Amino acid sequence: MITKTTPEVGGMGHPIKRKEDARFLQGKGNYVDDVHLPGMVYGHMVRSPYAHARLKSINTEKAKQLPGVLAIITGEDLAKANLAWMPTLFFDKQMVLATGKVLFQAQEVAFVVAEDQYTAADAAELVEVEYEELPVLVDPYKATDPDAPILREDREEKSNHIFHWEVGDRAATEKDFQNAAVKATVHAISQRCHPAPLETCGCVADYNKATEKLTIYLTSQAPHAHRTLFSIVGGIPEQNIRVISPDIGGGFGNKVPIYPGYVCAVVASLTLGVPVKWIETRSENLQSTGFARDYHMTAEIAADQNGKVKALRVKTLADHGAFNAAAQPTKFPAGLFSVCTGSYDFANSFCEVDGVYTNKAPGGIAYRCSFRITEAAYLIERAIDVLAAQLKMDPAEFRRKNFIQPDQFPYKTPLGWTYDSGNYEGAMNKALEMVGYKELRKEQEEKRKKGELMGIGISSFTEAVGAGPAHTFDIAGIKMFDSAEIRVHPTGKAICRMGTKSQGQGHETTYAQIVAQELGIPASDVIIEEGDTDTAPYGLGTYASRSTPTSGAATAMAARKIRDKAKKIAAHLLECSEEDLEWETGKFFVKGAPSKSKTIQEIAFAAYTNFPEGLEAGLEAVNYYDPPNLTFPFGTYICVTDIDKGTGEIKVRRFVAVDDCGNVINPMIVEGQIHGGLTEGLAIAFMQMIGYDENGNVQGGTFMDYLIPTAVETPHWETGSTCTPSPHHPFGAKGVGESPNVGSPAAFVNSVVDALSHLGVKHIDMPITPWKVWNILKEKGVVS
Ligand code: CDP
């Protein structure tokens, strides 16, 4: 139970308006591109027009002669400093600037530095690169064909196969399939898409030759980890590097990897001794930085006659593009994909994933999800619907029959995860009630009689967020804890610094609410700082909805340390023993004599002016929190669609989202997170794909082709919640930021498939565009 604080204190559960919005709404945010340093110069990338080609020569003479050009760096220049390649976050390496050959369209070939960004861009056009085209591999299914071109000549293994990973009990699963009365199969593609944050990636690298200190202003979701990697790879002593992530305009996983542009800007600044800014364009962002998904998945479910599931078998092909630059810190090549048993009680399961190289941009980043969970949730929620349809069972009733039950938690899945807590039926019941499910099914029946198309799609997803724990997660060996440091000033106000980094999630508000909850210092009196490696305690950053489960927990733990010390000071001030004291939000009082009390503000003053002998002065604490487990938020989403038989247009009439992220810090911020994530899920389901033609030309490399939903396309989201606290989190919270992106694609797709199921449609791959639907309707002879 969370004690409710007053609105003035503003602890947990209060819908406080976001502190940071005052500066954002007034245009006073400070993003990397707002950084202007004296003497700053600009970098621009020369990129390959080809997807696969041998680099015959690079001639920079003409470009160098353009007035204002200061330097041009090529792969060969970097090779001299052993920097032509850099390690990726997942045991591969990636070219910084191409040497030998290029492996995807828009790959980085040379870096031009000039006095202004326009000269840099003009000079980049003057760099003459001679290419010899090579056969292009686009289809991941052909990657291991004997006649497929071998893409990575740098590797010892002359194959496009990256990894095979399997988990679960193959034999037991096989047996269940042999004995099963019913089997269902779905082949579903989680298509290549891109986080496309509002702010693209960029940096300002500022090397000071006098102090030998390198300051990097960086669009980084993980500033500390990036500093360590810059130090290890670049050989610069870590204390001489300061990474500052100022305001970040959305990340969604896109700002976890280190990109060639960052490295080139650093090299240019080290060489020239002036600050170098590099900001990528929108197309550069879409075409060359970390893509997401590209999982080609098959799920089979074995069940008995009554629709009780027995076993799940999953086989997946993962297209990683030219380099395996998956930004994921698990030990497993496919990250948390093995959470694919979802919310259901399978006795056995077996999952295998093969990764391959193709001539596409590298990545495999976790776009608003925990390392392949969106793919997993989409697959299982699609497969459950396919099986329910095959059994002619209502998809809600089918789910009810197969959910893991509340008394089974902590629940060990057959693929090895231990879910902390859940009440899946509770969330689904609430969503069904909110949407008016029974009436909608009746309406659908009526509409079908009239030939109208209406669908209802359910997704009852389970998420896994909050990486660590340290035993399973690390980045380059650095364990995935996170941190908080709280300092209470003499007047009772506080500053709190964390190892995470907000990209728009509202951390400046919610962390302050945790301090308010734990110490009774009003949230408005607490300043939150993140993103500066010279001041914040070491942490692994913000992605995978890990801030609340890790740094949020660290904040509570640090605050509790402060409370313990405050108790000693209160006992000293009240001339009693610590045992005689009781805590009530914001003050200690003597048991049985509530008027004899000291507020946290009085105690803070005493911590600097009148503290007991033998106790250190000051009131501050730091905590590094290694969570014992992930947290497992969940929910049920229901989407109602109407389909136009003339145009194939899909209209989302209703969308109900019931989320359970345990105890909530700020319900308004959580609702905002849900709205944003659902809008991204809608885009993935209906609008977005980074496609490639057979020559490896990227399609979807501009916002003309890669569609972003506006207010016009975005439906009204109806949100609700249930609350099942995490038993291992200090204040029972689970992460939430990613749930809507993880849970919603299946709800959208299930709804459209449901609308067309009576026509024999079993599955449609995303993005489900009106054109796709219209063609299906045409094929079925029902276009009006
Ligand atoms: O790591 P990230 O901030 O992206 O994800 P998160 O931990 O799920 O938090 C997203 C936002 O929702 C933060 O401002 C959290 O403090 C807030 N939140 C909350 O108010 N209550 C929760 N139980 C979980 C998150």
Short mmCIF file of C-alpha atoms in Angstrom, two decimals, residues 314-548:
data_model
loop_
_atom_site.label_atom_id
_atom_site.label_comp_id
_atom_site.label_asym_id
_atom_site.label_seq_id
_atom_site.Cartn_x
_atom_site.Cartn_y
_atom_site.Cartn_z
CA VAL A 314 8.59 -20.73 -32.77
CA LYS A 315 11.03 -20.46 -35.65
CA THR A 316 12.36 -17.07 -36.69
CA LEU A 317 14.68 -15.55 -39.25
CA ALA A 318 16.22 -12.26 -38.12
CA ASP A 319 17.50 -9.88 -40.80
CA HIS A 320 20.24 -7.75 -39.22
CA GLY A 321 21.40 -5.95 -42.33
CA ALA A 322 25.09 -5.41 -42.98
CA PHE A 323 26.33 -5.49 -39.37
CA ASN A 324 24.77 -6.97 -36.27
CA ALA A 325 24.39 -3.67 -34.47
CA ALA A 326 21.52 -4.81 -32.29
CA ALA A 327 21.62 -2.51 -29.29
CA GLN A 328 20.76 -5.07 -26.72
CA PRO A 329 22.44 -5.99 -23.47
CA THR A 330 21.23 -9.55 -22.87
CA LYS A 331 23.32 -12.65 -23.24
CA PHE A 332 20.89 -13.93 -25.85
CA PRO A 333 21.30 -13.19 -29.57
CA ALA A 334 17.56 -12.59 -29.88
CA GLY A 335 17.30 -10.66 -26.63
CA LEU A 336 14.07 -11.21 -24.74
CA PHE A 337 12.30 -12.76 -27.73
CA SER A 338 11.84 -15.91 -25.64
CA VAL A 339 9.11 -14.11 -23.71
CA CYS A 340 7.06 -15.27 -26.71
CA THR A 341 4.88 -17.61 -24.60
CA GLY A 342 3.18 -14.36 -23.56
CA SER A 343 0.36 -14.39 -21.05
CA TYR A 344 -0.44 -18.07 -21.54
CA ASP A 345 0.20 -21.20 -19.56
CA PHE A 346 2.10 -23.46 -21.96
CA ALA A 347 3.48 -26.68 -20.55
CA ASN A 348 6.28 -26.80 -23.11
CA SER A 349 7.85 -24.52 -25.62
CA PHE A 350 10.74 -24.38 -28.02
CA CYS A 351 12.03 -21.30 -29.79
CA GLU A 352 14.83 -20.92 -32.32
CA VAL A 353 16.16 -17.87 -34.10
CA ASP A 354 18.68 -17.55 -36.92
CA GLY A 355 20.28 -14.21 -37.72
CA VAL A 356 21.58 -13.31 -41.18
CA TYR A 357 23.34 -10.47 -42.96
CA THR A 358 21.82 -8.65 -45.93
CA ASN A 359 22.68 -5.47 -47.85
CA LYS A 360 20.59 -3.24 -45.61
CA ALA A 361 21.33 -0.71 -42.91
CA PRO A 362 22.58 -2.25 -39.66
CA GLY A 363 20.74 -2.24 -36.38
CA GLY A 364 18.07 -4.38 -34.81
CA ILE A 365 17.50 -1.85 -32.09
CA ALA A 366 14.74 -2.12 -29.51
CA TYR A 367 12.24 0.42 -30.84
CA ARG A 368 10.22 1.33 -27.75
CA CYS A 369 10.50 -2.19 -26.43
CA SER A 370 12.78 -4.49 -24.53
CA PHE A 371 14.96 -6.18 -27.10
CA ARG A 372 12.57 -8.12 -29.38
CA ILE A 373 9.59 -8.17 -27.04
CA THR A 374 7.34 -6.37 -29.52
CA GLU A 375 8.06 -9.04 -32.08
CA ALA A 376 7.34 -11.75 -29.48
CA ALA A 377 4.12 -10.16 -28.22
CA TYR A 378 2.87 -9.61 -31.75
CA LEU A 379 3.57 -13.21 -32.71
CA ILE A 380 1.89 -14.87 -29.75
CA GLU A 381 -1.13 -12.57 -29.84
CA ARG A 382 -1.57 -13.29 -33.55
CA ALA A 383 -1.09 -17.02 -33.04
CA ILE A 384 -3.64 -17.13 -30.21
CA ASP A 385 -6.20 -15.44 -32.48
CA VAL A 386 -5.47 -17.82 -35.35
CA LEU A 387 -6.02 -20.82 -33.08
CA ALA A 388 -9.19 -19.34 -31.55
CA ALA A 389 -10.57 -18.74 -35.05
CA GLN A 390 -9.66 -22.28 -36.08
CA LEU A 391 -11.53 -23.64 -33.05
CA LYS A 392 -14.39 -21.21 -33.74
CA MET A 393 -13.99 -19.92 -30.20
CA ASP A 394 -14.43 -16.33 -29.10
CA PRO A 395 -10.91 -14.84 -28.81
CA ALA A 396 -11.64 -13.36 -25.37
CA GLU A 397 -12.98 -16.67 -24.03
CA PHE A 398 -10.06 -18.50 -25.58
CA ARG A 399 -7.63 -16.21 -23.82
CA ARG A 400 -9.50 -16.57 -20.52
CA LYS A 401 -9.15 -20.34 -20.76
CA ASN A 402 -5.41 -20.17 -21.26
CA PHE A 403 -4.20 -17.27 -19.15
CA ILE A 404 -1.62 -17.84 -16.42
CA GLN A 405 -3.71 -17.51 -13.25
CA PRO A 406 -3.00 -14.94 -10.49
CA ASP A 407 -2.13 -17.69 -7.99
CA GLN A 408 0.56 -19.08 -10.33
CA PHE A 409 2.85 -16.04 -9.78
CA PRO A 410 5.79 -15.87 -9.52
CA TYR A 411 5.42 -17.89 -12.73
CA LYS A 412 8.28 -19.64 -14.46
CA THR A 413 7.75 -19.82 -18.20
CA PRO A 414 8.85 -22.89 -20.15
CA LEU A 415 11.47 -20.68 -21.83
CA GLY A 416 13.06 -19.69 -18.55
CA TRP A 417 11.66 -16.32 -17.47
CA THR A 418 10.08 -15.75 -14.08
CA TYR A 419 7.14 -13.36 -14.27
CA ASP A 420 6.87 -11.36 -11.06
CA SER A 421 3.11 -10.77 -10.81
CA GLY A 422 0.04 -10.56 -12.97
CA ASN A 423 -3.71 -10.69 -13.25
CA TYR A 424 -4.34 -11.06 -16.94
CA GLU A 425 -8.00 -11.92 -16.68
CA GLY A 426 -8.59 -8.88 -14.48
CA ALA A 427 -7.14 -6.53 -17.10
CA MET A 428 -9.04 -8.24 -19.91
CA ASN A 429 -12.33 -8.13 -18.04
CA LYS A 430 -11.93 -4.42 -17.49
CA ALA A 431 -11.14 -3.80 -21.16
CA LEU A 432 -14.09 -5.95 -22.29
CA GLU A 433 -16.38 -4.01 -20.02
CA MET A 434 -15.03 -0.62 -21.11
CA VAL A 435 -15.46 -1.42 -24.78
CA GLY A 436 -18.88 -3.12 -24.37
CA TYR A 437 -17.63 -6.34 -25.93
CA LYS A 438 -20.87 -8.34 -25.97
CA GLU A 439 -22.80 -5.57 -27.67
CA LEU A 440 -20.01 -5.09 -30.19
CA ARG A 441 -20.08 -8.78 -31.11
CA LYS A 442 -23.86 -8.52 -31.64
CA GLU A 443 -23.37 -5.43 -33.76
CA GLN A 444 -20.74 -7.24 -35.80
CA GLU A 445 -23.14 -10.11 -36.45
CA GLU A 446 -25.82 -7.70 -37.63
CA LYS A 447 -23.35 -5.84 -39.82
CA ARG A 448 -22.10 -9.02 -41.41
CA LYS A 449 -25.66 -9.88 -42.40
CA LYS A 450 -25.80 -6.54 -44.18
CA GLY A 451 -22.43 -7.15 -45.82
CA GLU A 452 -20.63 -4.52 -43.75
CA LEU A 453 -17.12 -5.11 -42.44
CA MET A 454 -16.38 -4.56 -38.78
CA GLY A 455 -13.66 -6.15 -36.66
CA ILE A 456 -12.78 -6.48 -32.99
CA GLY A 457 -9.18 -7.25 -32.13
CA ILE A 458 -7.85 -8.22 -28.72
CA SER A 459 -4.29 -8.28 -27.50
CA SER A 460 -3.54 -9.44 -23.94
CA PHE A 461 0.17 -8.87 -23.85
CA THR A 462 2.86 -9.40 -21.26
CA GLU A 463 5.91 -7.13 -21.32
CA ALA A 464 9.30 -7.62 -19.65
CA VAL A 465 10.98 -4.36 -18.72
CA GLY A 466 13.63 -2.98 -16.42
CA ALA A 467 16.94 -4.40 -17.61
CA GLY A 468 19.07 -5.59 -15.40
CA PRO A 469 19.24 -7.71 -13.43
CA ALA A 470 23.02 -7.74 -13.60
CA HIS A 471 23.27 -11.53 -13.88
CA THR A 472 21.53 -11.46 -17.25
CA PHE A 473 22.24 -8.01 -18.66
CA ASP A 474 25.40 -6.07 -19.40
CA ILE A 475 26.82 -3.64 -21.94
CA ALA A 476 30.41 -4.50 -22.83
CA GLY A 477 30.62 -6.28 -19.49
CA ILE A 478 29.20 -3.37 -17.49
CA LYS A 479 26.35 -4.75 -15.42
CA MET A 480 22.90 -3.28 -15.87
CA PHE A 481 22.27 -1.62 -12.51
CA ASP A 482 21.23 2.00 -12.29
CA SER A 483 21.73 4.81 -9.88
CA ALA A 484 20.45 7.83 -7.99
CA GLU A 485 22.23 10.38 -5.85
CA ILE A 486 20.20 12.69 -3.63
CA ARG A 487 21.54 15.75 -1.85
CA VAL A 488 19.30 17.61 0.57
CA HIS A 489 20.36 21.23 1.02
CA PRO A 490 20.28 23.01 4.43
CA THR A 491 16.93 24.65 3.61
CA GLY A 492 15.33 21.31 2.91
CA LYS A 493 15.33 21.53 -0.88
CA ALA A 494 17.04 18.80 -2.86
CA ILE A 495 18.88 17.88 -6.02
CA CYS A 496 18.78 14.37 -7.36
CA ARG A 497 21.00 13.03 -10.12
CA MET A 498 20.49 9.79 -11.98
CA GLY A 499 22.27 7.46 -14.38
CA THR A 500 19.28 7.40 -16.71
CA LYS A 501 18.37 9.99 -19.34
CA SER A 502 14.89 11.19 -20.25
CA GLN A 503 14.06 11.70 -23.90
CA GLY A 504 10.63 13.11 -23.20
CA GLN A 505 9.29 10.69 -20.58
CA GLY A 506 8.97 13.31 -17.86
CA HIS A 507 11.72 12.15 -15.51
CA GLU A 508 12.20 15.62 -14.01
CA THR A 509 8.70 15.30 -12.63
CA THR A 510 8.37 11.65 -11.69
CA TYR A 511 11.72 11.15 -9.95
CA ALA A 512 10.92 14.25 -7.88
CA GLN A 513 7.62 12.58 -6.95
CA ILE A 514 9.49 9.52 -5.69
CA VAL A 515 11.67 11.73 -3.48
CA ALA A 516 8.52 13.51 -2.30
CA GLN A 517 6.90 10.21 -1.48
CA GLU A 518 9.87 8.87 0.44
CA LEU A 519 11.06 12.03 2.22
CA GLY A 520 8.07 14.35 2.23
CA ILE A 521 10.07 17.08 0.50
CA PRO A 522 7.58 18.60 -1.97
CA ALA A 523 8.23 17.48 -5.55
CA SER A 524 8.41 21.16 -6.52
CA ASP A 525 11.44 21.51 -4.19
CA VAL A 526 13.39 18.75 -5.91
CA ILE A 527 15.57 19.35 -8.98
CA ILE A 528 16.31 16.32 -11.15
CA GLU A 529 19.42 16.19 -13.29
CA GLU A 530 20.45 13.52 -15.77
CA GLY A 531 22.75 13.17 -18.72
CA ASP A 532 26.03 14.76 -17.64
CA THR A 533 28.72 12.17 -16.97
CA ASP A 534 30.79 14.65 -14.95
CA THR A 535 28.03 15.13 -12.40
CA ALA A 536 25.57 12.20 -12.46
CA PRO A 537 26.37 8.84 -10.87
CA TYR A 538 27.21 6.04 -13.30
CA GLY A 539 24.23 4.42 -14.94
CA LEU A 540 23.30 2.52 -18.05
CA GLY A 541 20.71 4.90 -19.43
CA THR A 542 17.09 4.97 -20.48
CA TYR A 543 15.56 2.45 -22.85
CA ALA A 544 13.59 -0.76 -22.36
CA SER A 545 11.30 1.08 -19.90
CA ARG A 546 14.06 0.58 -17.37
CA SER A 547 14.08 3.97 -15.64
CA THR A 548 11.33 3.28 -13.14
#
